[in-house]
Rosetta silent file (secondary structure, phi, psi, omega in degrees, C-alpha in Angstrom):
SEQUENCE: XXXXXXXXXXXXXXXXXXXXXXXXXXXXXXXXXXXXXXXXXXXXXXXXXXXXXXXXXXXXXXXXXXXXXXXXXXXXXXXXXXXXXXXXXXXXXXXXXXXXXXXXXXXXXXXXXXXXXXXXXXXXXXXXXXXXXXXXXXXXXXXXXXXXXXXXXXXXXXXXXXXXXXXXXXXX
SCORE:     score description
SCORE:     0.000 S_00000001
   1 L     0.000  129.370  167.049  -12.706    1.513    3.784 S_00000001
   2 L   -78.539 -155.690 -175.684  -12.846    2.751    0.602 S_00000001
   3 L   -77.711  149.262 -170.809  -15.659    2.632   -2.370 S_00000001
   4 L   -93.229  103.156 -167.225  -17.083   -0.525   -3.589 S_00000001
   5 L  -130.617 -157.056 -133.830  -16.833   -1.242   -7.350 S_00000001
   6 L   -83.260  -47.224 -143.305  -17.110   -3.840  -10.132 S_00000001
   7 L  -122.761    5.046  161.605  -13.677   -5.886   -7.973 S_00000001
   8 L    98.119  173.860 -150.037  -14.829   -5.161   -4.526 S_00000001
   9 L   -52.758  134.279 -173.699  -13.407   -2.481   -1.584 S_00000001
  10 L  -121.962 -175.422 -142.893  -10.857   -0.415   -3.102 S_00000001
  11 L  -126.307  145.541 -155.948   -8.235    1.327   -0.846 S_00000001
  12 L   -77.076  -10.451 -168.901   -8.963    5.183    0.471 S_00000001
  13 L    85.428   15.385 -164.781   -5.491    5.818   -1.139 S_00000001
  14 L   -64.801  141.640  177.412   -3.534    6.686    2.207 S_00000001
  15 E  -153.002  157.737 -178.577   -0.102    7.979    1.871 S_00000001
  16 E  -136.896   94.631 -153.295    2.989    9.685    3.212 S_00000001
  17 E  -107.974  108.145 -174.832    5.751   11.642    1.709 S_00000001
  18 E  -141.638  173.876 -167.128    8.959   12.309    4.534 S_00000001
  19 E  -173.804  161.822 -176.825   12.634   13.225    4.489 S_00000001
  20 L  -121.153  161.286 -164.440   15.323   14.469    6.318 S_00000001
  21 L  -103.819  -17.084 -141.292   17.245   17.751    6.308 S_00000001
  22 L  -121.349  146.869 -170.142   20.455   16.458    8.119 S_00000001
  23 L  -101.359  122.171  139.823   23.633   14.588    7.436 S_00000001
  24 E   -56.686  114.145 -170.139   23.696   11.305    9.173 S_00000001
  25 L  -102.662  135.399  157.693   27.419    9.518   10.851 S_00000001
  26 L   -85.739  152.927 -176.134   27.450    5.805   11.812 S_00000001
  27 L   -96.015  -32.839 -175.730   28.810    5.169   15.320 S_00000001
  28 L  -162.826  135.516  159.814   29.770    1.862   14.799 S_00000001
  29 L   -25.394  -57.622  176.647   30.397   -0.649   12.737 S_00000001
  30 L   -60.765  -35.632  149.987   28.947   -3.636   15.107 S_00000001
  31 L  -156.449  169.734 -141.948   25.089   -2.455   14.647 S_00000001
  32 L   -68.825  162.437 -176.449   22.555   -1.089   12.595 S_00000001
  33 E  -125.004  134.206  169.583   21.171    2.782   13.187 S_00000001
  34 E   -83.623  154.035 -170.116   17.801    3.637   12.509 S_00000001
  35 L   -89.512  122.280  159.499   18.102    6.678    9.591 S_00000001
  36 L   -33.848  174.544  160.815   15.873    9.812   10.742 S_00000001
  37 L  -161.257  120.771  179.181   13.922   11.925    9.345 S_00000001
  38 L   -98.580   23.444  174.212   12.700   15.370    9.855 S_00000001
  39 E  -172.961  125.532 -163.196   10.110   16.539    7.441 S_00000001
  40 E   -82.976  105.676  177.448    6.560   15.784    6.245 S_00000001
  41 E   -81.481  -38.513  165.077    6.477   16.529    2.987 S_00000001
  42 E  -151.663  163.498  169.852    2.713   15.299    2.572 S_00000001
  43 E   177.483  152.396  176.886    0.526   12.571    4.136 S_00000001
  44 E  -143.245   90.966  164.694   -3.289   11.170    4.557 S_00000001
  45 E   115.744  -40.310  171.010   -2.729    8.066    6.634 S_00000001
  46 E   -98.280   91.724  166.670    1.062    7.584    6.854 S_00000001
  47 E   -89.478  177.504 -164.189    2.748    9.839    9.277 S_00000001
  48 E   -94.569  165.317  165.616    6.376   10.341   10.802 S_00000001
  49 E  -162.317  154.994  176.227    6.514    9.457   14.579 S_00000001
  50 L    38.714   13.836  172.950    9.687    9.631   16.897 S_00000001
  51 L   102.014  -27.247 -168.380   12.037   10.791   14.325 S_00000001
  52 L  -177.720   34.849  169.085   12.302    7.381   12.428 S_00000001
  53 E   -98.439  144.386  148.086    8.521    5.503   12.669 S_00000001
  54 E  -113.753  144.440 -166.772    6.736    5.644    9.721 S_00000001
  55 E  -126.885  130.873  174.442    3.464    4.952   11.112 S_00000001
  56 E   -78.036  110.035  173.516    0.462    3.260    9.095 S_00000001
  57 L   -91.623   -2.625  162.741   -2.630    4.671   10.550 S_00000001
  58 L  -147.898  136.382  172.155   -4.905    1.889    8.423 S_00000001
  59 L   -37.469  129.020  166.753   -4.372   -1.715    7.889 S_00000001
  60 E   176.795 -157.880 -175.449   -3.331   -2.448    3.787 S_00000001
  61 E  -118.838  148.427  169.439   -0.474   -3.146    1.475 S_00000001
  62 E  -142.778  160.809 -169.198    1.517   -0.536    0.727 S_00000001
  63 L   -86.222  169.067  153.041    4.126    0.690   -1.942 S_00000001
  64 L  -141.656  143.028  178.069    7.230    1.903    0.338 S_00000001
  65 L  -128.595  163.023  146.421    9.775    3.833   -2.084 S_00000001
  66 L  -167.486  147.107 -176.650   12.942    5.309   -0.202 S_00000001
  67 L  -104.899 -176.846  152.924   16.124    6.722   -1.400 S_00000001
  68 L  -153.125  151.595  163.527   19.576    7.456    0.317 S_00000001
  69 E  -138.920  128.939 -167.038   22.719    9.170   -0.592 S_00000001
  70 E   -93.009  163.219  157.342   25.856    7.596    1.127 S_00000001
  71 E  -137.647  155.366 -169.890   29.168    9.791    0.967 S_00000001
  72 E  -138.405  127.359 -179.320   32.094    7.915    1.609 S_00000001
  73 L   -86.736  -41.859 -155.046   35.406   10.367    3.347 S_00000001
  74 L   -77.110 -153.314 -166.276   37.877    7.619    3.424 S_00000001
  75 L  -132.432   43.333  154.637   40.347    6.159    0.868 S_00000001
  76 L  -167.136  135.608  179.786   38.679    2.866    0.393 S_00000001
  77 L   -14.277  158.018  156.237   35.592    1.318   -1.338 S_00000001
  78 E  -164.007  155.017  177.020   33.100    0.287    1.512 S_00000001
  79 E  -100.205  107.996  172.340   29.688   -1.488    1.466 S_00000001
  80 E   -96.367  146.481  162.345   26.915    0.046    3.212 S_00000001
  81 E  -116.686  162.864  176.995   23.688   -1.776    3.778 S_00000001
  82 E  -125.357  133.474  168.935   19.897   -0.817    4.082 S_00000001
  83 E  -162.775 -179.860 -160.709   16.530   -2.801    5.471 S_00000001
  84 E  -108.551  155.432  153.297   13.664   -2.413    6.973 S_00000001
  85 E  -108.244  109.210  177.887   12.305   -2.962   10.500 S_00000001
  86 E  -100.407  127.687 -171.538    8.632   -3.684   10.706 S_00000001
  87 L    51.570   47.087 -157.739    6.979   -2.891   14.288 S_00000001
  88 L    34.505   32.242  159.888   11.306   -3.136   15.692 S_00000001
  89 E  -131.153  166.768  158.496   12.028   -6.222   14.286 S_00000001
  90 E   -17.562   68.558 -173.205   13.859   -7.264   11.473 S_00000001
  91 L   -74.449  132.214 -174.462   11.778   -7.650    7.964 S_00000001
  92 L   -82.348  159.083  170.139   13.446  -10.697    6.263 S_00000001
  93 L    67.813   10.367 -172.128   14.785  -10.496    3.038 S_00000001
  94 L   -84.950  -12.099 -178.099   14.769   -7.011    3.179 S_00000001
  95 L   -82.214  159.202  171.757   18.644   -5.870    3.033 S_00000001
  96 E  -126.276  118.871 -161.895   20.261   -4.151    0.313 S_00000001
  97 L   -78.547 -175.817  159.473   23.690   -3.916   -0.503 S_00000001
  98 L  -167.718  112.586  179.165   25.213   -0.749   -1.660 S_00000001
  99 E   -60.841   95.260 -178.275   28.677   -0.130   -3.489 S_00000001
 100 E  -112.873  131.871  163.891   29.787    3.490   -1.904 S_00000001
 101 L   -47.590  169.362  174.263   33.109    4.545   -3.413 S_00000001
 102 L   -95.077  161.922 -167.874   36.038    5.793   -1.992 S_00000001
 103 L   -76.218  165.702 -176.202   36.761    9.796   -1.927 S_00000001
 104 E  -136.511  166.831  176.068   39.135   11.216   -4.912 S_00000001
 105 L     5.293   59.825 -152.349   40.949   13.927   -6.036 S_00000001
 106 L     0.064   58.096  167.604   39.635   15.316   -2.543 S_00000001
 107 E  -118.747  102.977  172.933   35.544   14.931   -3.199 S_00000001
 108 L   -10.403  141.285  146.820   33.753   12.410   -1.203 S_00000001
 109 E   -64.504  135.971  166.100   32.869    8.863   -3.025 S_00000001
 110 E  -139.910 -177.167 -164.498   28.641    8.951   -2.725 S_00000001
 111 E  -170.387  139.224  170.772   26.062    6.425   -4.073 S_00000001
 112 E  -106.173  114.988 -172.524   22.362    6.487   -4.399 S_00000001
 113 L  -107.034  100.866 -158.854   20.328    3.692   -3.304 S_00000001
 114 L  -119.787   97.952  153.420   16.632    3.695   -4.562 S_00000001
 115 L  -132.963  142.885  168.095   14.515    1.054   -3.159 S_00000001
 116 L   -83.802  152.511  167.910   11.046   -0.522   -3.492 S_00000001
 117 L  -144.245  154.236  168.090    9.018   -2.893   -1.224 S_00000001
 118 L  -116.930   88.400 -172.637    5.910   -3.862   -1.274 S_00000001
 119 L  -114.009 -176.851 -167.740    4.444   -4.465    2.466 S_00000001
 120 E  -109.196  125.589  166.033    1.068   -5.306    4.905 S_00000001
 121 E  -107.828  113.048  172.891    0.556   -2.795    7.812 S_00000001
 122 L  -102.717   15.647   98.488   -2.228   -5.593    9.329 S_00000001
 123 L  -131.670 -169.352 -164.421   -3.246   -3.007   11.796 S_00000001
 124 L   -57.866  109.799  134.574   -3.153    1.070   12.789 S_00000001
 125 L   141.918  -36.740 -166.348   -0.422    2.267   14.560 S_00000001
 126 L   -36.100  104.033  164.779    1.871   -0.833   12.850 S_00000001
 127 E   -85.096  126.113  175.509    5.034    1.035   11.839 S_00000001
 128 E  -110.399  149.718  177.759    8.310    0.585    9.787 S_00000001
 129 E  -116.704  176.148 -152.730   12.023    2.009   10.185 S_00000001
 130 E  -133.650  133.156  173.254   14.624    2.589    7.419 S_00000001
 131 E  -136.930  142.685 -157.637   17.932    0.895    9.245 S_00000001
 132 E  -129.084  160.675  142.265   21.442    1.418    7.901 S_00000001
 133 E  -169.543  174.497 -168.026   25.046   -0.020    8.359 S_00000001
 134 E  -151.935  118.465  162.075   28.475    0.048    6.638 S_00000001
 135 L    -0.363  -67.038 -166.067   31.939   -1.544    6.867 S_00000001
 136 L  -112.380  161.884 -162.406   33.113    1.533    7.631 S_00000001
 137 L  -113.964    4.407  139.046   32.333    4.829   10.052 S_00000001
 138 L   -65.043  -13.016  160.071   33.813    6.935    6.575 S_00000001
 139 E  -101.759  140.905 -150.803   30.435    6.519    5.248 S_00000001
 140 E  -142.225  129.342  145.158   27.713    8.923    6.056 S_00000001
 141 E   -59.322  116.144 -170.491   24.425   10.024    4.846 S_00000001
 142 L  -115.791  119.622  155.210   24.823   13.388    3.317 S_00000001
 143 L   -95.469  142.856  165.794   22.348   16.113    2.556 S_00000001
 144 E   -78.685  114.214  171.357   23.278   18.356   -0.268 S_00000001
 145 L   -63.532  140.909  157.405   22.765   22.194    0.062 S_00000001
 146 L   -42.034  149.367  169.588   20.533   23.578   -2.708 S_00000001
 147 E  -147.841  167.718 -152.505   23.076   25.715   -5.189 S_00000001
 148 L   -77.464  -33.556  172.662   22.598   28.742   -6.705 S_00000001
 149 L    88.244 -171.832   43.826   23.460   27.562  -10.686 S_00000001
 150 L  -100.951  143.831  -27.713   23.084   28.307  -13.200 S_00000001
 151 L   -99.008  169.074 -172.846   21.612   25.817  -12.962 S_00000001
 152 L   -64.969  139.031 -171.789   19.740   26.250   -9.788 S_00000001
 153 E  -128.754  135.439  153.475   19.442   23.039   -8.177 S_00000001
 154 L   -49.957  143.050  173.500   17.040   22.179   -5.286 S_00000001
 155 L   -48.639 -170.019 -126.036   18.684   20.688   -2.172 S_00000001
 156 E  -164.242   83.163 -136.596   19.540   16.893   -1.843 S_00000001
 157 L  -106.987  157.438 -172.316   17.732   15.386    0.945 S_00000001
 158 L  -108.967   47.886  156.317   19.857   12.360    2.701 S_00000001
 159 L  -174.130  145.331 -165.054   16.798   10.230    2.869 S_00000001
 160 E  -150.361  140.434  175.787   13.360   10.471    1.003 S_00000001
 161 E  -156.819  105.069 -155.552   10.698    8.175    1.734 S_00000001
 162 L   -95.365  149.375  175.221    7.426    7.579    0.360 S_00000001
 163 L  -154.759  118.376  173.179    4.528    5.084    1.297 S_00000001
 164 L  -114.203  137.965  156.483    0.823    4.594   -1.146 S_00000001
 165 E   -97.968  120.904 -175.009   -1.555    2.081   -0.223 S_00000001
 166 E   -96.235  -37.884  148.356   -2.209   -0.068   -2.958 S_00000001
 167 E  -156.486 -163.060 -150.208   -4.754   -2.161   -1.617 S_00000001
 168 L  -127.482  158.871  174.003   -7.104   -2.601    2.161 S_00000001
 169 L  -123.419  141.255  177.301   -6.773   -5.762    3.883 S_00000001
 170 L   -99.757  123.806  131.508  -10.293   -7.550    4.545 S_00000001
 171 L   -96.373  132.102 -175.181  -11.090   -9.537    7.468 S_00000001
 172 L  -112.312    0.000    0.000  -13.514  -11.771    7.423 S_00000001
């Protein structure tokens, strides 16, 4: 628990900053994939577990930010979607739709998908996944190699995902 002030227990701040290095293929159409991730960028509280947990190590609300960048091969539009899983099930109301183009003048279509939620880890170890699917098995998550420039550009990560705790949950 954090410090006690003028509005009562405020939240220790716990957080987690992770991403992946790797381009991610759907296998099928028919159901959802959870998206990986392979590197801790920072963290007090939230950590990575099994490749695709994010794991709350104290009960609160939390911010969740996460990004994606779809590539699309083929030579029509397709709709990918994104939601969450909380503890392997389903968090309602949680999908997102996402317009990925089709490729052109022979450069992948891609699309960036940047979403917030705001959710309750009600106790430690309670974990969420990032789950994907798409019309089609031409869309892919794609990391971007860093380039050289001018100008120099940092790499592209194909999933970035952040978590702040925003406030503690009291039981009384």
């Amino acid at each position: 628990q954090g410090a006690t002030g003028a509005t009562g227990p405020q939240p220790d701040g716990h957080y987690g900053s992770v991403y992946d290095t790797t381009t991610q293929s759907l296998v099928s159409t028919t159901a959802g994939l959870a998206i990986n991730m392979n590197t801790t960028a920072t963290n007090d509280g939230v950590r990575l577990s099994n490749s695709n947990h994010v794991v709350f190590d104290h009960p609160g609300v939390y911010n969740l930010t996460f990004s994606v960048q779809f590539a699309n091969t083929g030579s029509q539009d397709h709709i990918a979607h994104l939601w969450l899983k909380y503890n392997g099930n389903d968090y309602s109301y949680s999908n997102s739709r996402v317009y990925v183009p089709k490729a052109q003048a022979g450069h992948d279509g891609y699309a960036l998908a940047t979403i917030n939620f705001i959710g309750v880890a009600a106790t430690a170890g309670d974990y969420v996944q990032v789950y994907w699917n798409s019309s089609d098995t031409d869309v892919y998550i794609k990391t971007y190699s860093a380039t050289a420039g001018p100008p120099a550009v940092p790499a592209t990560p194909g999933i970035i995902l952040t978590a702040a705790q925003v406030q503690l949950l009291i039981k009384i």
